[in-house]
Short mmCIF file of C-alpha atoms in Angstrom, two decimals:
data_model
loop_
_atom_site.label_atom_id
_atom_site.label_comp_id
_atom_site.label_asym_id
_atom_site.label_seq_id
_atom_site.Cartn_x
_atom_site.Cartn_y
_atom_site.Cartn_z
CA UNK A 211 -80.40 -34.78 -22.78
CA UNK A 212 -82.84 -37.12 -22.10
CA UNK A 213 -81.76 -40.62 -21.68
CA UNK A 214 -82.35 -43.57 -23.96
CA UNK A 215 -82.47 -47.38 -24.36
CA UNK A 216 -82.83 -49.56 -26.64
CA UNK A 217 -84.39 -53.05 -25.27
CA UNK A 218 -85.94 -55.64 -28.21
CA UNK A 219 -88.45 -57.29 -26.87
CA UNK A 220 -87.30 -61.34 -26.24
CA UNK A 221 -89.05 -64.54 -25.76
CA UNK A 222 -88.52 -64.57 -22.27
CA UNK A 223 -90.58 -60.90 -21.38
CA UNK A 224 -93.52 -62.64 -22.92
CA UNK A 225 -96.63 -64.30 -21.82
CA UNK A 226 -99.29 -66.87 -23.38
CA UNK A 227 -101.21 -64.11 -24.69
CA UNK A 228 -98.12 -63.01 -27.00
CA UNK A 229 -98.00 -59.70 -25.10
CA UNK A 230 -94.67 -58.52 -22.63
CA UNK A 231 -95.78 -60.16 -18.94
CA UNK A 232 -95.99 -56.09 -17.03
CA UNK A 233 -93.71 -57.61 -14.02
CA UNK A 234 -90.57 -57.74 -16.91
CA UNK A 235 -91.23 -54.04 -18.20
CA UNK A 236 -89.95 -53.13 -14.41
CA UNK A 237 -87.29 -55.15 -15.02
CA UNK A 238 -86.12 -53.00 -17.96
CA UNK A 239 -87.03 -49.66 -16.57
CA UNK A 240 -84.28 -51.32 -13.64
CA UNK A 241 -82.12 -52.23 -16.38
CA UNK A 242 -82.96 -48.54 -17.73
CA UNK A 243 -81.86 -46.98 -14.61
CA UNK A 244 -79.09 -49.16 -13.81
CA UNK A 245 -77.49 -48.10 -17.10
CA UNK A 246 -78.67 -43.99 -16.53
CA UNK A 247 -76.37 -44.63 -13.24
CA UNK A 248 -73.64 -46.05 -14.82
CA UNK A 249 -72.87 -44.23 -17.97
CA UNK A 250 -74.67 -40.79 -16.92
CA UNK A 251 -74.10 -40.35 -12.84
CA UNK A 252 -70.50 -42.50 -13.16
CA UNK A 253 -72.42 -44.07 -10.03
CA UNK A 254 -72.05 -48.52 -11.61
CA UNK A 255 -74.90 -49.58 -9.21
CA UNK A 256 -72.03 -52.32 -8.70
CA UNK A 257 -70.50 -50.30 -6.87
CA UNK A 258 -73.00 -48.03 -5.06
CA UNK A 259 -74.68 -51.78 -3.81
CA UNK A 260 -71.53 -52.01 -1.96
CA UNK A 261 -72.65 -49.08 0.31
CA UNK A 262 -76.51 -49.30 0.11
CA UNK A 263 -78.59 -48.51 -2.56
CA UNK A 264 -80.70 -46.87 -4.25
CA UNK A 265 -84.51 -48.48 -3.88
CA UNK A 266 -87.34 -47.13 -5.85
CA UNK A 267 -89.62 -45.20 -3.46
CA UNK A 268 -93.14 -45.48 -5.40
CA UNK A 269 -94.16 -45.87 -9.24
CA UNK A 270 -96.61 -45.04 -11.20
CA UNK A 271 -97.44 -46.53 -14.34
CA UNK A 272 -99.94 -46.83 -17.15
CA UNK A 273 -99.55 -49.10 -20.06
CA UNK A 274 -100.68 -47.67 -22.71
CA UNK A 275 -101.13 -50.92 -25.76
CA UNK A 276 -99.50 -53.76 -25.36
CA UNK A 277 -95.82 -55.04 -26.78
CA UNK A 278 -95.44 -57.64 -28.56
CA UNK A 279 -92.41 -60.01 -28.69
CA UNK A 280 -89.79 -58.73 -31.65
CA UNK A 281 -90.75 -54.90 -30.92
CA UNK A 282 -87.99 -52.53 -30.69
CA UNK A 283 -88.85 -50.93 -27.41
CA UNK A 284 -86.90 -46.91 -26.86
CA UNK A 285 -87.30 -46.27 -23.07
CA UNK A 286 -87.33 -42.55 -23.08
CA UNK A 287 -85.74 -41.63 -19.04
CA UNK A 288 -85.67 -37.83 -17.59
CA UNK A 289 -85.08 -36.17 -14.50
CA UNK A 290 -88.22 -34.53 -13.15
CA UNK A 291 -86.97 -33.31 -9.44
CA UNK A 292 -83.53 -33.74 -7.43
CA UNK A 293 -84.53 -33.66 -3.55
CA UNK A 294 -81.24 -33.96 -1.17
CA UNK A 295 -81.15 -37.89 -1.52
CA UNK A 296 -84.18 -38.50 -4.34
CA UNK A 297 -84.81 -38.00 -7.33
CA UNK A 298 -87.84 -38.04 -9.58
CA UNK A 299 -87.84 -39.94 -12.91
CA UNK A 300 -90.30 -40.08 -16.05
CA UNK A 301 -90.58 -42.75 -18.71
CA UNK A 302 -91.64 -42.89 -21.77
CA UNK A 303 -91.23 -46.61 -23.72
CA UNK A 304 -92.10 -46.04 -27.06
CA UNK A 305 -92.17 -48.60 -30.12
CA UNK A 306 -92.15 -46.45 -33.75
CA UNK A 307 -94.59 -43.73 -33.24
CA UNK A 308 -96.44 -45.63 -30.79
CA UNK A 309 -96.68 -45.63 -27.17
CA UNK A 310 -96.42 -48.38 -24.99
CA UNK A 311 -95.90 -47.59 -21.65
CA UNK A 312 -95.21 -43.95 -19.48
CA UNK A 313 -94.93 -44.00 -15.96
CA UNK A 314 -93.18 -41.76 -12.80
CA UNK A 315 -91.25 -42.91 -10.31
CA UNK A 316 -89.23 -41.52 -7.16
CA UNK A 317 -86.02 -43.12 -5.86
CA UNK A 318 -84.36 -42.54 -2.63
CA UNK A 319 -80.24 -42.74 -1.99
CA UNK A 320 -79.54 -44.85 1.09
CA UNK A 321 -76.78 -45.83 3.04
CA UNK A 322 -75.58 -49.40 4.18
CA UNK A 323 -78.54 -48.78 7.26
CA UNK A 324 -81.24 -48.53 5.04
CA UNK A 325 -81.23 -44.67 6.03
CA UNK A 326 -81.90 -41.88 3.25
CA UNK A 327 -78.22 -40.14 2.64
CA UNK A 328 -77.42 -37.00 0.69
CA UNK A 329 -76.23 -37.73 -3.07
CA UNK A 330 -72.91 -37.08 -3.64
CA UNK A 331 -72.27 -33.49 -5.05
CA UNK A 332 -71.14 -34.29 -8.21
CA UNK A 333 -74.00 -36.59 -8.89
CA UNK A 334 -76.55 -34.10 -7.60
CA UNK A 335 -74.95 -31.76 -10.25
CA UNK A 336 -75.21 -33.73 -13.40
CA UNK A 337 -79.08 -34.81 -12.00
CA UNK A 338 -79.61 -30.56 -11.69
CA UNK A 339 -78.21 -30.55 -15.47
CA UNK A 340 -80.75 -33.18 -16.95
CA UNK A 341 -83.76 -31.81 -14.62
CA UNK A 342 -82.43 -27.83 -15.99
CA UNK A 343 -82.11 -29.58 -19.57
CA UNK A 344 -85.18 -30.45 -19.53
CA UNK A 345 -87.49 -27.77 -18.14
CA UNK A 346 -85.72 -25.33 -21.05
CA UNK A 347 -86.64 -28.06 -23.53
CA UNK A 348 -90.16 -28.04 -22.75
CA UNK B 84 -114.58 -59.41 2.38
CA UNK B 85 -110.92 -58.61 1.03
CA UNK B 86 -109.24 -61.17 -0.52
CA UNK B 87 -105.89 -62.50 1.64
CA UNK B 88 -102.72 -64.09 -0.10
CA UNK B 89 -99.79 -64.95 1.95
CA UNK B 90 -96.59 -65.06 0.37
CA UNK B 91 -93.29 -65.80 2.05
CA UNK B 92 -90.28 -64.04 0.60
CA UNK B 93 -87.81 -66.26 -1.00
CA UNK B 94 -84.78 -66.55 -2.31
CA UNK B 95 -85.41 -65.72 -5.52
CA UNK B 96 -87.79 -62.48 -4.77
CA UNK B 97 -84.30 -60.74 -3.14
CA UNK B 98 -81.58 -58.97 -4.78
CA UNK B 99 -77.58 -58.09 -3.23
CA UNK B 100 -79.25 -55.20 -0.61
CA UNK B 101 -80.90 -58.11 0.53
CA UNK B 102 -84.58 -57.08 0.36
CA UNK B 103 -87.36 -57.67 -2.03
CA UNK B 104 -86.45 -56.51 -6.29
CA UNK B 105 -89.35 -54.66 -6.57
CA UNK B 106 -90.37 -56.29 -10.20
CA UNK B 107 -90.73 -59.52 -8.04
CA UNK B 108 -93.14 -57.39 -5.94
CA UNK B 109 -94.85 -57.19 -9.34
CA UNK B 110 -94.97 -61.15 -10.02
CA UNK B 111 -96.65 -61.40 -6.78
CA UNK B 112 -99.64 -59.53 -7.10
CA UNK B 113 -100.12 -61.31 -10.46
CA UNK B 114 -99.88 -64.17 -8.81
CA UNK B 115 -102.92 -62.64 -5.90
CA UNK B 116 -104.45 -61.25 -9.09
CA UNK B 117 -104.20 -64.80 -10.32
CA UNK B 118 -105.60 -66.62 -7.27
CA UNK B 119 -108.60 -64.20 -7.12
CA UNK B 120 -110.23 -65.10 -10.93
CA UNK B 121 -109.57 -68.59 -9.85
CA UNK B 122 -110.73 -68.91 -6.44
CA UNK B 123 -113.19 -65.54 -5.69
CA UNK B 124 -114.30 -65.10 -9.39
CA UNK B 125 -114.78 -68.66 -10.38
CA UNK B 126 -112.35 -67.35 -13.97
CA UNK B 127 -109.27 -69.16 -13.97
CA UNK B 128 -106.81 -67.66 -15.61
CA UNK B 129 -105.66 -71.14 -17.59
CA UNK B 130 -109.30 -71.13 -18.78
CA UNK B 131 -109.82 -67.51 -19.74
CA UNK B 132 -106.37 -66.75 -21.16
CA UNK B 133 -107.73 -69.50 -24.14
CA UNK B 134 -110.04 -66.60 -24.81
CA UNK B 135 -108.26 -63.25 -24.36
CA UNK B 136 -107.23 -62.20 -21.11
CA UNK B 137 -106.98 -58.85 -18.32
CA UNK B 138 -104.01 -57.07 -18.80
CA UNK B 139 -103.13 -54.85 -16.42
CA UNK B 140 -104.04 -51.22 -17.83
CA UNK B 141 -101.98 -48.99 -14.97
CA UNK B 142 -100.54 -49.27 -11.64
CA UNK B 143 -99.41 -47.02 -8.75
CA UNK B 144 -97.15 -48.90 -5.97
CA UNK B 145 -95.88 -47.11 -2.93
CA UNK B 146 -93.05 -48.95 -1.63
CA UNK B 147 -93.46 -48.29 2.19
CA UNK B 148 -90.31 -50.30 3.73
CA UNK B 149 -88.30 -52.74 2.35
CA UNK B 150 -89.25 -57.24 2.68
CA UNK B 151 -86.67 -59.06 3.61
CA UNK B 152 -85.46 -62.57 3.09
CA UNK B 153 -88.19 -64.96 4.91
CA UNK B 154 -90.42 -62.32 6.05
CA UNK B 155 -94.43 -63.60 5.93
CA UNK B 156 -96.54 -61.86 3.50
CA UNK B 157 -99.70 -61.25 3.39
CA UNK B 158 -101.32 -59.26 0.25
CA UNK B 159 -105.06 -57.79 0.80
CA UNK B 160 -106.67 -57.16 -2.53
CA UNK B 161 -110.26 -55.64 -2.54
CA UNK B 162 -112.58 -54.53 -5.34
CA UNK B 163 -112.65 -50.90 -5.64
CA UNK B 164 -114.94 -50.09 -9.05
CA UNK B 165 -116.52 -52.27 -11.34
CA UNK B 166 -116.69 -51.10 -15.17
CA UNK B 167 -118.89 -52.75 -18.26
CA UNK B 168 -115.11 -54.47 -19.12
CA UNK B 169 -112.49 -52.98 -16.46
CA UNK B 170 -112.05 -53.41 -12.85
CA UNK B 171 -110.28 -50.97 -10.20
CA UNK B 172 -108.28 -53.01 -7.67
CA UNK B 173 -106.41 -51.85 -4.69
CA UNK B 174 -103.61 -54.12 -2.27
CA UNK B 175 -101.35 -53.99 0.79
CA UNK B 176 -99.07 -56.43 1.49
CA UNK B 177 -98.43 -56.15 4.95
CA UNK B 178 -95.62 -57.87 7.61
CA UNK B 179 -96.73 -58.37 11.10
CA UNK B 180 -98.07 -54.86 11.65
CA UNK B 181 -96.27 -53.01 9.21
CA UNK B 182 -97.12 -51.73 5.49
CA UNK B 183 -94.95 -52.76 2.95
CA UNK B 184 -96.46 -52.29 -0.14
CA UNK B 185 -99.72 -50.20 -1.36
CA UNK B 186 -100.79 -50.31 -5.02
CA UNK B 187 -104.03 -49.70 -6.90
CA UNK B 188 -104.18 -51.35 -10.45
CA UNK B 189 -106.51 -51.04 -13.15
CA UNK B 190 -107.56 -54.62 -14.92
CA UNK B 191 -109.37 -54.66 -18.59
CA UNK B 192 -111.15 -57.77 -19.93
CA UNK B 193 -110.30 -58.43 -23.44
CA UNK B 194 -111.04 -60.55 -26.11
CA UNK B 195 -108.59 -62.61 -28.00
CA UNK B 196 -108.05 -59.63 -30.37
CA UNK B 197 -106.83 -57.20 -27.54
CA UNK B 198 -110.25 -55.15 -27.61
CA UNK B 199 -112.15 -54.90 -24.41
CA UNK B 200 -115.37 -57.00 -24.03
CA UNK B 201 -118.11 -56.53 -20.86
CA UNK B 202 -117.45 -59.05 -17.55
CA UNK B 203 -120.05 -62.46 -18.03
CA UNK B 204 -123.12 -61.61 -15.83
CA UNK B 205 -121.79 -63.94 -13.00
CA UNK B 206 -118.53 -62.87 -12.94
CA UNK B 207 -119.57 -58.82 -12.63
CA UNK B 208 -122.19 -59.65 -9.96
CA UNK B 209 -118.65 -61.23 -7.53
CA UNK B 210 -116.95 -57.92 -8.57
CA UNK B 211 -120.02 -55.80 -7.91
CA UNK B 212 -120.56 -57.78 -4.50
CA UNK B 213 -116.94 -57.33 -3.54
CA UNK B 214 -116.87 -53.45 -4.14
CA UNK B 215 -120.11 -53.22 -1.91
CA UNK B 216 -119.53 -55.34 0.57
CA UNK B 217 -115.46 -53.18 0.65
CA UNK B 218 -118.03 -50.07 0.69
CA UNK B 219 -120.19 -50.93 3.59
CA UNK B 220 -117.06 -51.70 5.80
CA UNK B 221 -115.81 -48.60 5.63
CA UNK C 63 -67.33 -69.12 -36.01
CA UNK C 64 -68.34 -69.57 -32.85
CA UNK C 65 -70.86 -66.60 -32.01
CA UNK C 66 -70.32 -64.57 -29.33
CA UNK C 67 -72.93 -62.60 -26.57
CA UNK C 68 -71.91 -60.69 -24.23
CA UNK C 69 -73.59 -59.60 -20.95
CA UNK C 70 -72.73 -57.76 -18.38
CA UNK C 71 -74.40 -59.22 -14.77
CA UNK C 72 -76.98 -57.09 -13.84
CA UNK C 73 -78.47 -55.61 -10.56
CA UNK C 74 -81.75 -58.00 -11.65
CA UNK C 75 -80.05 -61.25 -12.11
CA UNK C 76 -78.07 -61.44 -8.36
CA UNK C 77 -79.12 -63.00 -5.23
CA UNK C 78 -78.64 -61.66 -1.46
CA UNK C 79 -75.13 -63.62 -2.12
CA UNK C 80 -74.64 -60.72 -4.64
CA UNK C 81 -73.62 -63.27 -7.34
CA UNK C 82 -75.61 -64.52 -10.35
CA UNK C 83 -78.53 -66.55 -9.05
CA UNK C 84 -78.76 -69.77 -11.51
CA UNK C 85 -82.24 -69.46 -12.45
CA UNK C 86 -80.96 -66.27 -14.25
CA UNK C 87 -78.49 -67.73 -15.91
CA UNK C 88 -80.59 -69.95 -18.30
CA UNK C 89 -82.26 -66.71 -19.33
CA UNK C 90 -78.80 -65.13 -20.71
CA UNK C 91 -78.62 -68.71 -22.44
CA UNK C 92 -81.74 -68.73 -23.81
CA UNK C 93 -80.77 -64.97 -24.64
CA UNK C 94 -77.80 -66.00 -26.36
CA UNK C 95 -80.28 -68.67 -28.05
CA UNK C 96 -82.40 -66.27 -29.47
CA UNK C 97 -79.75 -63.73 -30.68
CA UNK C 98 -78.48 -66.69 -32.59
CA UNK C 99 -81.11 -68.11 -34.54
CA UNK C 100 -81.79 -64.47 -35.36
CA UNK C 101 -79.11 -63.02 -36.46
CA UNK C 102 -77.25 -66.61 -37.74
CA UNK C 103 -79.81 -68.66 -38.71
CA UNK C 104 -82.29 -65.92 -40.14
CA UNK C 105 -85.03 -67.96 -38.25
CA UNK C 106 -85.62 -64.69 -35.69
CA UNK C 107 -87.89 -66.96 -32.71
CA UNK C 108 -90.61 -63.99 -32.91
CA UNK C 109 -91.59 -65.43 -36.72
CA UNK C 110 -90.56 -68.67 -35.50
CA UNK C 111 -93.25 -68.78 -32.84
CA UNK C 112 -96.14 -68.38 -34.52
CA UNK C 113 -95.46 -71.95 -35.87
CA UNK C 114 -93.75 -73.54 -33.52
CA UNK C 115 -90.71 -73.23 -31.42
CA UNK C 116 -87.50 -74.54 -30.09
CA UNK C 117 -87.91 -76.23 -26.71
CA UNK C 118 -85.14 -76.90 -24.81
CA UNK C 119 -85.34 -81.11 -24.74
CA UNK C 120 -82.49 -81.20 -22.02
CA UNK C 121 -79.34 -79.16 -20.67
CA UNK C 122 -76.36 -80.30 -18.37
CA UNK C 123 -74.83 -76.64 -16.98
CA UNK C 124 -71.60 -77.04 -15.17
CA UNK C 125 -71.33 -73.63 -12.72
CA UNK C 126 -67.63 -73.43 -12.62
CA UNK C 127 -67.23 -69.95 -10.55
CA UNK C 128 -69.42 -67.55 -9.37
CA UNK C 129 -70.11 -64.58 -11.47
CA UNK C 130 -70.67 -61.03 -9.45
CA UNK C 131 -73.11 -57.99 -10.15
CA UNK C 132 -71.00 -55.93 -12.76
CA UNK C 133 -68.77 -58.44 -14.07
CA UNK C 134 -68.57 -58.46 -18.31
CA UNK C 135 -69.55 -62.59 -19.27
CA UNK C 136 -69.21 -63.18 -22.78
CA UNK C 137 -71.02 -66.58 -23.93
CA UNK C 138 -69.50 -68.48 -26.46
CA UNK C 139 -72.40 -71.08 -28.25
CA UNK C 140 -71.23 -73.39 -30.90
CA UNK C 141 -72.84 -76.60 -32.71
CA UNK C 142 -72.04 -79.85 -31.53
CA UNK C 143 -74.50 -81.83 -33.22
CA UNK C 144 -77.16 -81.66 -36.34
CA UNK C 145 -80.67 -83.72 -36.26
CA UNK C 146 -83.48 -84.19 -38.40
CA UNK C 147 -85.10 -82.06 -36.26
CA UNK C 148 -82.97 -81.12 -32.96
CA UNK C 149 -79.98 -79.86 -32.48
CA UNK C 150 -76.98 -79.94 -29.97
CA UNK C 151 -75.51 -76.89 -28.55
CA UNK C 152 -72.11 -76.20 -26.25
CA UNK C 153 -72.31 -73.20 -23.99
CA UNK C 154 -68.96 -71.55 -22.38
CA UNK C 155 -70.12 -68.23 -20.27
CA UNK C 156 -66.39 -66.74 -18.74
CA UNK C 157 -65.29 -62.93 -17.43
CA UNK C 158 -61.82 -62.34 -18.76
CA UNK C 159 -59.19 -65.41 -18.48
CA UNK C 160 -62.00 -67.09 -15.69
CA UNK C 161 -64.58 -69.55 -16.85
CA UNK C 162 -67.73 -69.37 -15.31
CA UNK C 163 -70.57 -71.95 -16.85
CA UNK C 164 -70.53 -74.31 -19.69
CA UNK C 165 -73.05 -76.00 -20.79
CA UNK C 166 -74.24 -78.61 -23.29
CA UNK C 167 -78.28 -78.61 -24.68
CA UNK C 168 -80.36 -80.19 -26.83
CA UNK C 169 -82.60 -78.25 -28.70
CA UNK C 170 -85.95 -79.40 -30.81
CA UNK C 171 -87.69 -77.77 -33.66
CA UNK C 172 -91.48 -78.36 -33.33
CA UNK C 173 -94.20 -77.36 -34.95
CA UNK C 174 -97.80 -75.59 -33.28
CA UNK C 175 -98.68 -78.64 -32.48
CA UNK C 176 -96.14 -79.66 -30.24
CA UNK C 177 -94.31 -82.50 -32.96
CA UNK C 178 -90.97 -82.28 -34.08
CA UNK C 179 -90.37 -80.84 -37.76
CA UNK C 180 -87.73 -80.91 -39.63
CA UNK C 181 -85.25 -78.41 -40.15
CA UNK C 182 -86.01 -75.94 -42.69
CA UNK C 183 -83.08 -76.65 -45.62
CA UNK C 184 -81.42 -73.53 -45.61
CA UNK C 185 -81.24 -73.92 -41.46
CA UNK C 186 -80.16 -76.87 -41.41
CA UNK C 187 -77.41 -76.20 -43.83
CA UNK C 188 -76.01 -73.17 -41.60
CA UNK C 189 -75.77 -75.22 -38.50
CA UNK C 190 -74.07 -78.13 -40.66
CA UNK C 191 -71.51 -75.32 -41.43
CA UNK C 192 -70.99 -74.10 -37.88
CA UNK C 193 -70.50 -78.19 -37.02
CA UNK C 194 -68.76 -78.32 -39.59
CA UNK C 195 -65.92 -75.51 -38.73
CA UNK C 196 -66.21 -76.45 -35.11
CA UNK C 197 -64.87 -79.72 -35.72
CA UNK C 198 -61.87 -78.40 -38.31
CA UNK C 199 -60.95 -76.03 -35.86
CA UNK C 200 -60.55 -78.87 -32.65
CA UNK D 117 -88.83 -90.26 2.63
CA UNK D 118 -88.90 -88.67 -0.58
CA UNK D 119 -89.67 -84.83 -0.04
CA UNK D 120 -92.09 -83.16 -2.04
CA UNK D 121 -93.59 -80.17 -3.59
CA UNK D 122 -96.61 -78.64 -4.95
CA UNK D 123 -96.42 -75.86 -7.65
CA UNK D 124 -99.31 -75.10 -9.79
CA UNK D 125 -97.76 -73.77 -13.40
CA UNK D 126 -99.17 -70.11 -12.88
CA UNK D 127 -99.18 -67.35 -15.48
CA UNK D 128 -95.90 -66.09 -14.84
CA UNK D 129 -93.86 -69.39 -15.44
CA UNK D 130 -95.15 -69.22 -19.45
CA UNK D 131 -93.97 -68.19 -22.58
CA UNK D 132 -95.83 -67.24 -25.80
CA UNK D 133 -96.13 -70.94 -26.64
CA UNK D 134 -98.32 -71.69 -23.70
CA UNK D 135 -95.66 -73.61 -21.98
CA UNK D 136 -93.21 -73.41 -18.99
CA UNK D 137 -90.42 -71.10 -20.00
CA UNK D 138 -87.58 -73.37 -19.04
CA UNK D 139 -85.78 -71.09 -17.16
CA UNK D 140 -88.76 -71.05 -14.60
CA UNK D 141 -88.56 -73.83 -13.93
CA UNK D 142 -85.21 -73.94 -12.43
CA UNK D 143 -86.62 -71.29 -9.88
CA UNK D 144 -89.18 -73.84 -9.43
CA UNK D 145 -86.56 -76.34 -8.21
CA UNK D 146 -85.14 -73.47 -5.75
CA UNK D 147 -88.29 -72.92 -4.39
CA UNK D 148 -88.46 -76.67 -3.61
CA UNK D 149 -84.99 -76.62 -2.23
CA UNK D 150 -85.27 -73.59 0.39
CA UNK D 151 -88.53 -75.55 1.30
CA UNK D 152 -86.44 -78.74 1.94
CA UNK D 153 -83.62 -76.59 3.73
CA UNK D 154 -86.67 -75.11 5.93
CA UNK D 155 -88.70 -77.78 6.59
CA UNK D 156 -86.45 -80.96 6.48
CA UNK D 157 -83.47 -79.71 7.62
CA UNK D 158 -84.68 -77.06 10.21
CA UNK D 159 -81.87 -74.51 7.98
CA UNK D 160 -83.82 -71.95 6.58
CA UNK D 161 -82.48 -70.04 3.23
CA UNK D 162 -82.94 -66.58 4.73
CA UNK D 163 -80.55 -67.35 8.39
CA UNK D 164 -78.23 -69.63 5.73
CA UNK D 165 -77.33 -67.29 3.85
CA UNK D 166 -76.39 -64.42 7.02
CA UNK D 167 -73.53 -66.51 6.84
CA UNK D 168 -72.78 -68.23 3.20
CA UNK D 169 -75.18 -70.05 1.71
CA UNK D 170 -76.01 -73.48 -1.01
CA UNK D 171 -74.59 -72.45 -4.54
CA UNK D 172 -75.51 -75.02 -6.97
CA UNK D 173 -72.37 -76.07 -8.79
CA UNK D 174 -73.63 -78.23 -11.09
CA UNK D 175 -77.78 -79.56 -12.55
CA UNK D 176 -78.33 -82.23 -15.29
CA UNK D 177 -82.26 -81.72 -16.80
CA UNK D 178 -84.07 -83.41 -19.02
CA UNK D 179 -87.82 -82.10 -19.95
CA UNK D 180 -89.70 -84.83 -21.05
CA UNK D 181 -93.00 -83.30 -22.07
CA UNK D 182 -93.98 -79.90 -21.66
CA UNK D 183 -96.15 -78.20 -18.77
CA UNK D 184 -99.11 -76.09 -19.40
CA UNK D 185 -100.96 -73.61 -17.57
CA UNK D 186 -102.89 -74.55 -14.74
CA UNK D 187 -101.21 -78.27 -14.48
CA UNK D 188 -100.08 -79.12 -11.35
CA UNK D 189 -96.69 -79.93 -10.78
CA UNK D 190 -95.48 -82.25 -7.88
CA UNK D 191 -92.08 -82.11 -7.55
CA UNK D 192 -90.17 -84.74 -5.54
CA UNK D 193 -86.86 -84.31 -4.32
CA UNK D 194 -84.17 -86.56 -2.85
CA UNK D 195 -81.07 -86.71 -1.58
CA UNK D 196 -78.52 -89.05 -3.73
CA UNK D 197 -75.17 -88.55 -1.73
CA UNK D 198 -73.91 -86.58 1.31
CA UNK D 199 -70.42 -85.34 0.83
CA UNK D 200 -68.45 -83.39 3.28
CA UNK D 201 -69.58 -80.17 2.36
CA UNK D 202 -71.90 -81.06 -0.62
CA UNK D 203 -75.11 -83.19 -1.46
CA UNK D 204 -76.21 -84.64 -4.67
CA UNK D 205 -80.20 -84.52 -4.72
CA UNK D 206 -82.71 -85.51 -7.62
CA UNK D 207 -85.61 -84.29 -8.55
CA UNK D 208 -89.02 -85.37 -10.52
CA UNK D 209 -91.67 -83.40 -11.65
CA UNK D 210 -94.62 -85.19 -12.37
CA UNK D 211 -98.53 -84.10 -13.61
CA UNK D 212 -100.72 -86.61 -12.52
CA UNK D 213 -99.13 -89.90 -14.17
CA UNK D 214 -96.99 -87.70 -16.39
CA UNK D 215 -93.13 -87.18 -15.85
CA UNK D 216 -92.45 -83.35 -17.02
CA UNK D 217 -88.90 -82.80 -15.85
CA UNK D 218 -86.41 -85.19 -14.33
CA UNK D 219 -82.88 -83.21 -12.85
CA UNK D 220 -79.54 -84.35 -11.08
CA UNK D 221 -78.21 -81.50 -9.24
CA UNK D 222 -75.13 -81.46 -6.38
CA UNK D 223 -74.42 -78.15 -4.26
CA UNK D 224 -72.28 -76.94 -2.02
CA UNK D 225 -72.67 -75.43 1.63
CA UNK D 226 -69.88 -72.09 0.92
CA UNK D 227 -69.09 -69.56 3.81
CA UNK D 228 -69.49 -66.08 3.18
CA UNK D 229 -66.01 -66.14 1.72
CA UNK D 230 -67.15 -68.28 -0.81
CA UNK D 231 -65.31 -71.55 0.45
CA UNK D 232 -66.70 -74.76 0.74
CA UNK D 233 -67.54 -75.68 5.07
CA UNK D 234 -68.70 -79.23 6.25
CA UNK D 235 -71.93 -79.50 6.99
CA UNK D 236 -73.10 -78.73 10.94
CA UNK D 237 -73.48 -82.30 12.20
CA UNK D 238 -77.28 -82.41 12.85
CA UNK D 239 -77.92 -81.57 8.95
CA UNK D 240 -75.51 -84.29 7.68
CA UNK D 241 -77.31 -86.88 9.63
CA UNK D 242 -80.95 -85.53 8.73
CA UNK D 243 -79.72 -85.73 4.81
CA UNK D 244 -77.98 -89.21 5.55
CA UNK D 245 -81.02 -89.66 7.04
CA UNK D 246 -82.40 -89.37 4.03
CA UNK D 247 -79.71 -91.14 1.86
CA UNK D 248 -80.38 -94.02 3.83
CA UNK D 249 -84.21 -93.86 3.61
CA UNK D 250 -83.72 -93.81 -0.10
CA UNK D 251 -81.23 -97.02 -0.88
CA UNK D 252 -83.25 -99.10 1.24
CA UNK D 253 -86.50 -98.51 -0.25
CA UNK D 254 -84.62 -98.91 -3.60
#
């Protein structure tokens, strides 16, 4: 039930040391979350952002090993917690058997005025299904 | 003894919600670290990267409040820990009296082969001076 | 015989006006060229950059109409000219029937020392095949 | 009367070849235009974007020589043409005596609905003053 997102490491991601410039990883994680909201939650960002957004409130990231140009990353997103208007997510990015990055973040659903607002019921249910699936898998 | 770095929020930093796109904050933090290495440690990245680098091993970030286009951010960097080849840093970004972001990171000095290597003595001393200054201020 | 590259307009591409921030278009064009070198010329950037590169020497771009978050762009790349160590490319980005961007660029193959070097014969032939195909189609 | 904008080449700007990744040059040009609107035209982007914007309609760029990490670029912006709601700009980026980039662009002032609108009289006058100054200097 984990959501998987593939990302080849491209020229634009890499720094003079030939490895991913770490702010670019956060663009990848954001792309992964955007795909998750579109494909799983049926709440595409392009629609959502007409009336608010889901800013990241906090994110903790560990860069286990560097990624190089041409590496094929697989980013796995799991739902770790579902609140009234927030969600906890975890990410693992691997290249083959090697873990490159792990992260945990909290997102908050906000209205156009920036105030938190509750998840729509259908979305919350999908988040809970994911969270449940994950708990059972553990 | 804290190192201060000013950054106006520019058009390029902002997303369709009119606030800083969070991966852009990490570019700002990287710019701040680059300026600190240049101006304080006398170890400019453009020289350092000929023989290695200082990749970020982990970073924990909390986005307290959104920053808007035109805001004038002040990023304060402190040295929280000095290891043989690593350093702990803390960051606070404020706009006026308001805290926008706090972060803690660990950097590691590496050689061209990606292996950690000890801080040059003069650099280590400057890091320790900063760390000491900070402890006394507390 | 044109090379096609799909790119959904993502959150990260868009500015506070809700449209693609134009420097991001150049990242898309670069991704398109990177895919062309990988898939068509069999000269992936991650290999090529071990011994040189293909910097862009010039690029002329017209932004016909803005692109919005969620738009599905199709970028079409054609080879317009093949030199000893350079190539002329043209790009058209459309969303449905609407043209959003047209561009023409010149790339130059360079060695690690930055000097131009001739296309490998097999690559040159593929570029010429593309150029020929294009001339016949016109 | 030319507008000058300084930009050190930072780590974030550079690619695995150790030179500026060309889409990053467009961020620099955009920052330069943003500073010009703020400091010279007294029309800061953060205010302007509440009611529209100044999208780039076209830009032609030539990359004369690569720029490396640590280079200190000076970007010179000139006004080459002033229309009812558009302006032609030219850019030259140098590092010391060496020209790195030249570009010419057209900007269009638009309202929130994306339609072009005439320059406010005070802004137009400042643009014309710049254009005139440039013509006399030639």
